[in-house]
Every structure is written in C-alpha cells, then in structure tokens.
PDB file of C-alpha atoms in Angstrom:
ATOM      1  CA  UNK A   1      29.767 -10.325  20.865  1.00 54.00           C
ATOM      2  CA  UNK A   2      27.735 -10.522  24.061  1.00 62.00           C
ATOM      3  CA  UNK A   3      26.287  -7.073  23.397  1.00 64.00           C
ATOM      4  CA  UNK A   4      25.166  -8.083  19.910  1.00 67.00           C
ATOM      5  CA  UNK A   5      23.592 -11.256  21.300  1.00 67.00           C
ATOM      6  CA  UNK A   6      21.646  -9.347  23.954  1.00 72.00           C
ATOM      7  CA  UNK A   7      20.626  -6.747  21.361  1.00 72.00           C
ATOM      8  CA  UNK A   8      19.264  -9.494  19.120  1.00 74.00           C
ATOM      9  CA  UNK A   9      17.348 -11.111  21.970  1.00 76.00           C
ATOM     10  CA  UNK A  10      15.879  -7.781  23.037  1.00 81.00           C
ATOM     11  CA  UNK A  11      14.735  -7.061  19.488  1.00 79.00           C
ATOM     12  CA  UNK A  12      13.142 -10.505  19.147  1.00 81.00           C
ATOM     13  CA  UNK A  13      11.380 -10.148  22.513  1.00 83.00           C
ATOM     14  CA  UNK A  14      10.033  -6.717  21.598  1.00 84.00           C
ATOM     15  CA  UNK A  15       8.946  -8.061  18.199  1.00 80.00           C
ATOM     16  CA  UNK A  16       7.067 -10.903  19.882  1.00 81.00           C
ATOM     17  CA  UNK A  17       5.344  -8.453  22.227  1.00 82.00           C
ATOM     18  CA  UNK A  18       4.160  -6.022  19.562  1.00 82.00           C
ATOM     19  CA  UNK A  19       3.167  -8.697  17.055  1.00 78.00           C
ATOM     20  CA  UNK A  20       0.941 -10.536  19.519  1.00 79.00           C
ATOM     21  CA  UNK A  21      -0.584  -7.678  21.521  1.00 79.00           C
ATOM     22  CA  UNK A  22      -1.741  -4.457  19.875  1.00 73.00           C
ATOM     23  CA  UNK A  23      -2.415  -1.673  22.328  1.00 79.00           C
ATOM     24  CA  UNK A  24      -2.394   2.105  21.910  1.00 78.00           C
ATOM     25  CA  UNK A  25       0.405   2.231  24.477  1.00 81.00           C
ATOM     26  CA  UNK A  26       2.868   0.640  22.046  1.00 83.00           C
ATOM     27  CA  UNK A  27       2.884   3.512  19.571  1.00 87.00           C
ATOM     28  CA  UNK A  28       4.287   6.282  21.817  1.00 87.00           C
ATOM     29  CA  UNK A  29       6.741   3.840  23.407  1.00 85.00           C
ATOM     30  CA  UNK A  30       8.064   2.752  20.014  1.00 87.00           C
ATOM     31  CA  UNK A  31       7.973   6.183  18.352  1.00 89.00           C
ATOM     32  CA  UNK A  32       9.472   8.358  21.108  1.00 86.00           C
ATOM     33  CA  UNK A  33      13.063   7.034  20.865  1.00 86.00           C
ATOM     34  CA  UNK A  34      12.917   7.100  17.073  1.00 85.00           C
ATOM     35  CA  UNK A  35      11.720  10.698  16.966  1.00 84.00           C
ATOM     36  CA  UNK A  36      14.215  11.900  19.568  1.00 78.00           C
ATOM     37  CA  UNK A  37      17.080  11.908  17.080  1.00 68.00           C
ATOM     38  CA  UNK A  38      19.594  11.463  19.864  1.00 70.00           C
ATOM     39  CA  UNK A  39      21.475   8.365  20.776  1.00 73.00           C
ATOM     40  CA  UNK A  40      22.442   5.432  18.652  1.00 83.00           C
ATOM     41  CA  UNK A  41      21.046   5.030  15.195  1.00 86.00           C
ATOM     42  CA  UNK A  42      20.603   1.303  15.861  1.00 86.00           C
ATOM     43  CA  UNK A  43      17.993   2.148  18.510  1.00 86.00           C
ATOM     44  CA  UNK A  44      16.087   4.390  16.092  1.00 89.00           C
ATOM     45  CA  UNK A  45      16.296   1.709  13.393  1.00 89.00           C
ATOM     46  CA  UNK A  46      15.023  -0.968  15.810  1.00 89.00           C
ATOM     47  CA  UNK A  47      12.132   1.266  16.893  1.00 90.00           C
ATOM     48  CA  UNK A  48      11.139   1.781  13.267  1.00 91.00           C
ATOM     49  CA  UNK A  49      11.316  -1.990  12.729  1.00 89.00           C
ATOM     50  CA  UNK A  50       8.860  -2.429  15.596  1.00 89.00           C
ATOM     51  CA  UNK A  51       6.656   0.330  14.185  1.00 91.00           C
ATOM     52  CA  UNK A  52       6.614  -1.561  10.887  1.00 89.00           C
ATOM     53  CA  UNK A  53       5.396  -4.647  12.752  1.00 87.00           C
ATOM     54  CA  UNK A  54       2.672  -2.628  14.484  1.00 87.00           C
ATOM     55  CA  UNK A  55       1.472  -1.155  11.189  1.00 87.00           C
ATOM     56  CA  UNK A  56       1.450  -4.441   9.299  1.00 84.00           C
ATOM     57  CA  UNK A  57       0.310  -6.883  11.984  1.00 81.00           C
ATOM     58  CA  UNK A  58      -2.901  -5.222  13.067  1.00 80.00           C
ATOM     59  CA  UNK A  59      -5.829  -4.004  11.016  1.00 75.00           C
ATOM     60  CA  UNK A  60      -7.586  -2.081  13.781  1.00 77.00           C
ATOM     61  CA  UNK A  61      -5.033   0.639  14.511  1.00 83.00           C
ATOM     62  CA  UNK A  62      -6.874   3.747  15.718  1.00 86.00           C
ATOM     63  CA  UNK A  63      -6.473   7.077  13.875  1.00 88.00           C
ATOM     64  CA  UNK A  64      -4.642   8.656  16.837  1.00 89.00           C
ATOM     65  CA  UNK A  65      -1.968   5.939  16.741  1.00 89.00           C
ATOM     66  CA  UNK A  66      -1.681   6.255  12.966  1.00 89.00           C
ATOM     67  CA  UNK A  67      -1.084  10.001  13.432  1.00 90.00           C
ATOM     68  CA  UNK A  68       1.728   9.242  15.905  1.00 91.00           C
ATOM     69  CA  UNK A  69       3.203   6.769  13.427  1.00 91.00           C
ATOM     70  CA  UNK A  70       2.966   9.240  10.526  1.00 91.00           C
ATOM     71  CA  UNK A  71       4.710  11.920  12.591  1.00 91.00           C
ATOM     72  CA  UNK A  72       7.465   9.492  13.511  1.00 92.00           C
ATOM     73  CA  UNK A  73       7.941   8.476   9.880  1.00 91.00           C
ATOM     74  CA  UNK A  74       8.091  12.110   8.747  1.00 91.00           C
ATOM     75  CA  UNK A  75      10.783  12.920  11.304  1.00 91.00           C
ATOM     76  CA  UNK A  76      12.839   9.793  10.598  1.00 91.00           C
ATOM     77  CA  UNK A  77      12.766  10.268   6.813  1.00 90.00           C
ATOM     78  CA  UNK A  78      15.133  13.185   7.394  1.00 88.00           C
ATOM     79  CA  UNK A  79      17.491  11.344   9.757  1.00 89.00           C
ATOM     80  CA  UNK A  80      21.238  11.543   9.220  1.00 88.00           C
ATOM     81  CA  UNK A  81      21.596   7.745   9.267  1.00 90.00           C
ATOM     82  CA  UNK A  82      20.933   5.918   5.989  1.00 90.00           C
ATOM     83  CA  UNK A  83      19.613   2.716   7.684  1.00 91.00           C
ATOM     84  CA  UNK A  84      17.170   4.812   9.732  1.00 91.00           C
ATOM     85  CA  UNK A  85      15.935   6.575   6.594  1.00 89.00           C
ATOM     86  CA  UNK A  86      15.496   3.189   4.873  1.00 89.00           C
ATOM     87  CA  UNK A  87      13.490   1.862   7.847  1.00 91.00           C
ATOM     88  CA  UNK A  88      11.374   5.033   7.794  1.00 91.00           C
ATOM     89  CA  UNK A  89      10.655   4.494   4.092  1.00 90.00           C
ATOM     90  CA  UNK A  90       9.481   0.940   4.833  1.00 89.00           C
ATOM     91  CA  UNK A  91       7.145   2.328   7.509  1.00 91.00           C
ATOM     92  CA  UNK A  92       5.866   4.973   5.078  1.00 90.00           C
ATOM     93  CA  UNK A  93       5.124   2.310   2.486  1.00 88.00           C
ATOM     94  CA  UNK A  94       3.270   0.299   5.157  1.00 87.00           C
ATOM     95  CA  UNK A  95       1.207   3.375   6.003  1.00 88.00           C
ATOM     96  CA  UNK A  96       0.477   3.942   2.331  1.00 86.00           C
ATOM     97  CA  UNK A  97      -0.454   0.288   1.759  1.00 85.00           C
ATOM     98  CA  UNK A  98      -2.630  -0.338   4.816  1.00 85.00           C
ATOM     99  CA  UNK A  99      -3.815   3.165   5.762  1.00 86.00           C
ATOM    100  CA  UNK A 100      -3.689   5.316   2.609  1.00 85.00           C
ATOM    101  CA  UNK A 101      -5.712   8.103   4.205  1.00 87.00           C
ATOM    102  CA  UNK A 102      -2.906   8.651   6.771  1.00 82.00           C
ATOM    103  CA  UNK A 103       0.041   8.404   4.394  1.00 79.00           C
ATOM    104  CA  UNK A 104       0.117  12.115   3.556  1.00 83.00           C
ATOM    105  CA  UNK A 105       3.213  13.201   5.483  1.00 85.00           C
ATOM    106  CA  UNK A 106       5.113  16.451   5.096  1.00 85.00           C
ATOM    107  CA  UNK A 107       8.667  15.892   3.871  1.00 85.00           C
ATOM    108  CA  UNK A 108      11.072  17.820   1.669  1.00 84.00           C
ATOM    109  CA  UNK A 109      10.977  17.500  -2.122  1.00 85.00           C
ATOM    110  CA  UNK A 110      13.950  15.142  -2.399  1.00 84.00           C
ATOM    111  CA  UNK A 111      12.523  12.763   0.199  1.00 85.00           C
ATOM    112  CA  UNK A 112       9.135  12.926  -1.534  1.00 83.00           C
ATOM    113  CA  UNK A 113      10.748  11.804  -4.819  1.00 84.00           C
ATOM    114  CA  UNK A 114      12.411   8.858  -3.075  1.00 83.00           C
ATOM    115  CA  UNK A 115       9.143   7.873  -1.379  1.00 81.00           C
ATOM    116  CA  UNK A 116       7.191   8.123  -4.622  1.00 79.00           C
ATOM    117  CA  UNK A 117       9.607   5.829  -6.494  1.00 80.00           C
ATOM    118  CA  UNK A 118       7.837   2.888  -4.941  1.00 74.00           C
ATOM    119  CA  UNK A 119       8.416  -0.091  -2.719  1.00 72.00           C
ATOM    120  CA  UNK A 120      11.642  -2.063  -3.039  1.00 72.00           C
ATOM    121  CA  UNK A 121      11.491  -5.826  -3.611  1.00 69.00           C
ATOM    122  CA  UNK A 122      12.480  -6.813  -0.060  1.00 71.00           C
ATOM    123  CA  UNK A 123       9.792  -4.663   1.511  1.00 75.00           C
ATOM    124  CA  UNK A 124       7.209  -5.888  -0.971  1.00 75.00           C
ATOM    125  CA  UNK A 125       7.939  -9.531  -0.098  1.00 76.00           C
ATOM    126  CA  UNK A 126       7.659  -8.603   3.605  1.00 73.00           C
ATOM    127  CA  UNK A 127       4.232  -7.056   2.949  1.00 75.00           C
ATOM    128  CA  UNK A 128       3.097 -10.167   1.082  1.00 76.00           C
ATOM    129  CA  UNK A 129       4.134 -12.368   4.007  1.00 74.00           C
ATOM    130  CA  UNK A 130       2.458  -9.936   6.409  1.00 74.00           C
ATOM    131  CA  UNK A 131      -0.769 -10.046   4.409  1.00 72.00           C
ATOM    132  CA  UNK A 132      -0.782 -13.830   4.659  1.00 70.00           C
ATOM    133  CA  UNK A 133      -0.239 -13.752   8.437  1.00 67.00           C
ATOM    134  CA  UNK A 134      -2.066 -10.543   9.363  1.00 63.00           C
ATOM    135  CA  UNK A 135      -3.511 -10.604  12.859  1.00 53.00           C
ATOM    136  CA  UNK A 136      -2.497 -14.113  13.885  1.00 54.00           C
ATOM    137  CA  UNK A 137       0.886 -13.224  15.438  1.00 50.00           C
ATOM    138  CA  UNK A 138       3.036 -15.171  12.982  1.00 55.00           C
ATOM    139  CA  UNK A 139       4.385 -12.067  11.279  1.00 53.00           C
ATOM    140  CA  UNK A 140       7.929 -12.399   9.892  1.00 56.00           C
ATOM    141  CA  UNK A 141      10.647 -10.630  11.851  1.00 55.00           C
ATOM    142  CA  UNK A 142      12.032  -7.618   9.979  1.00 59.00           C
ATOM    143  CA  UNK A 143      15.795  -7.373   9.632  1.00 52.00           C
ATOM    144  CA  UNK A 144      17.265  -6.355  13.006  1.00 49.00           C
ATOM    145  CA  UNK A 145      19.348  -3.193  13.134  1.00 52.00           C
ATOM    146  CA  UNK A 146      22.919  -3.461  11.937  1.00 51.00           C
ATOM    147  CA  UNK A 147      25.510  -3.493  14.668  1.00 44.00           C
ATOM    148  CA  UNK A 148      28.527  -1.187  14.410  1.00 42.00           C
ATOM    149  CA  UNK A 149      31.640  -2.799  13.036  1.00 39.00           C
ATOM    150  CA  UNK A 150      29.828  -5.569  11.172  1.00 39.00           C
ATOM    151  CA  UNK A 151      30.029  -6.321   7.480  1.00 38.00           C
ATOM    152  CA  UNK A 152      27.221  -3.895   6.608  1.00 38.00           C
ATOM    153  CA  UNK A 153      28.821  -1.058   8.533  1.00 38.00           C
ATOM    154  CA  UNK A 154      30.625   1.867   7.025  1.00 39.00           C
ATOM    155  CA  UNK A 155      33.527   1.534   9.449  1.00 37.00           C
ATOM    156  CA  UNK A 156      36.801   0.275   8.105  1.00 39.00           C
ATOM    157  CA  UNK A 157      37.994  -2.987   9.555  1.00 40.00           C
ATOM    158  CA  UNK A 158      41.649  -1.958   9.887  1.00 42.00           C
ATOM    159  CA  UNK A 159      41.525  -1.396  13.636  1.00 41.00           C
ATOM    160  CA  UNK A 160      38.800  -3.848  14.527  1.00 42.00           C
ATOM    161  CA  UNK A 161      39.528  -6.797  16.746  1.00 42.00           C
ATOM    162  CA  UNK A 162      39.809 -10.010  14.858  1.00 41.00           C
ATOM    163  CA  UNK A 163      40.711  -8.296  11.594  1.00 42.00           C
ATOM    164  CA  UNK A 164      43.596  -9.899   9.740  1.00 43.00           C
ATOM    165  CA  UNK A 165      46.851  -8.041  10.131  1.00 43.00           C
ATOM    166  CA  UNK A 166      48.983  -7.059   7.243  1.00 45.00           C
ATOM    167  CA  UNK A 167      52.544  -8.329   7.359  1.00 45.00           C
ATOM    168  CA  UNK A 168      55.057  -5.669   8.284  1.00 44.00           C
ATOM    169  CA  UNK A 169      57.240  -4.404   5.539  1.00 46.00           C
ATOM    170  CA  UNK A 170      60.901  -4.853   5.941  1.00 50.00           C
ATOM    171  CA  UNK A 171      62.701  -1.574   6.483  1.00 50.00           C
ATOM    172  CA  UNK A 172      65.277  -0.753   3.919  1.00 55.00           C
ATOM    173  CA  UNK A 173      68.779  -1.028   5.302  1.00 57.00           C
ATOM    174  CA  UNK A 174      70.845   2.138   5.354  1.00 53.00           C
TER     175      UNK A 174
END
C-alpha cells in the first residue's frame, strides 16, 4: 500500500510540474523511459500520461518536441502492454487534434485501423476539459497507471494478500 501511495504522489507531482511549466527539456525526459520498452509497464504508462498533459496543456510546443512525441507514440503503439498501447492511442489522438501536421506516424496496418477508428468517449471528454483549461495550469489529471494486483489488473486474486480464502473441503473418510 505504501508503494502505491508514493507512486500516486509522484505521478501527481510530475503532473503538476509539466502542466504548469512547459520546457523543451520535458519531452526527452518523459519520452525516454516510455520508448525504452524495458522495465515496468506502469512507468511507460505514466510517462505517456505526462506526455498527454504536455501535448494538451500547451499550445506553443516546438516542432522538434512534437517530433520526439510522435516517435514515442509510434514506438508505444506497438508495446506488449495493453494499458501502454491505450495511453499511446490517447497521445496520438492529442497529436492529431492539436498538431495535425505532426500526427503522421508510421505504424503497422492493424494499429493504423485502431487509430483511425476515432477517439473514445473518455479521451474526448478529457480533450474538452483540456480545451477549456488550456494554458492556465488547471488541466485535469489523466488516470494514473494501474498498479499490479488491483481490480483492473489481469492477475488472479487467489494468492494475493487480503483475498478471501475459500473454506477447506472436508476429506472423505476412508
């Protein structure tokens, strides 16, 4: 529990930093762990959440930073983790909405079909809130990455601490 609490605080602190101060230094810092493909998928998902904030909060993102973001999105669209791919799609849709000239990324045909289906309702409502608050630092916090072993996880809860135990079956007598 303490690890999840610290993870949440770290995400909120990073969100506050990138939503209030836009600097070219943020893009490589946020994109490098996401593009690495190594390590925990929660880190890659959190980095993409921060990239989404950078793309939606500021309207003066330089072309070089948009190129870094587009490269990161292209790499993460092919990630093995479903939550990372979903976060990458949200970033792609932000690129396409706010910087359409930079939204031409190279992905495989299946990923292209998924991207071309359109924005889901949750992302669309996030964009609407971002449009209302763009540039003033009051951007809504995107959903933090899912922690392993939580309700949204694919792990089974049979061996998890705190999971209810099944009553033992009585052994048949010989």
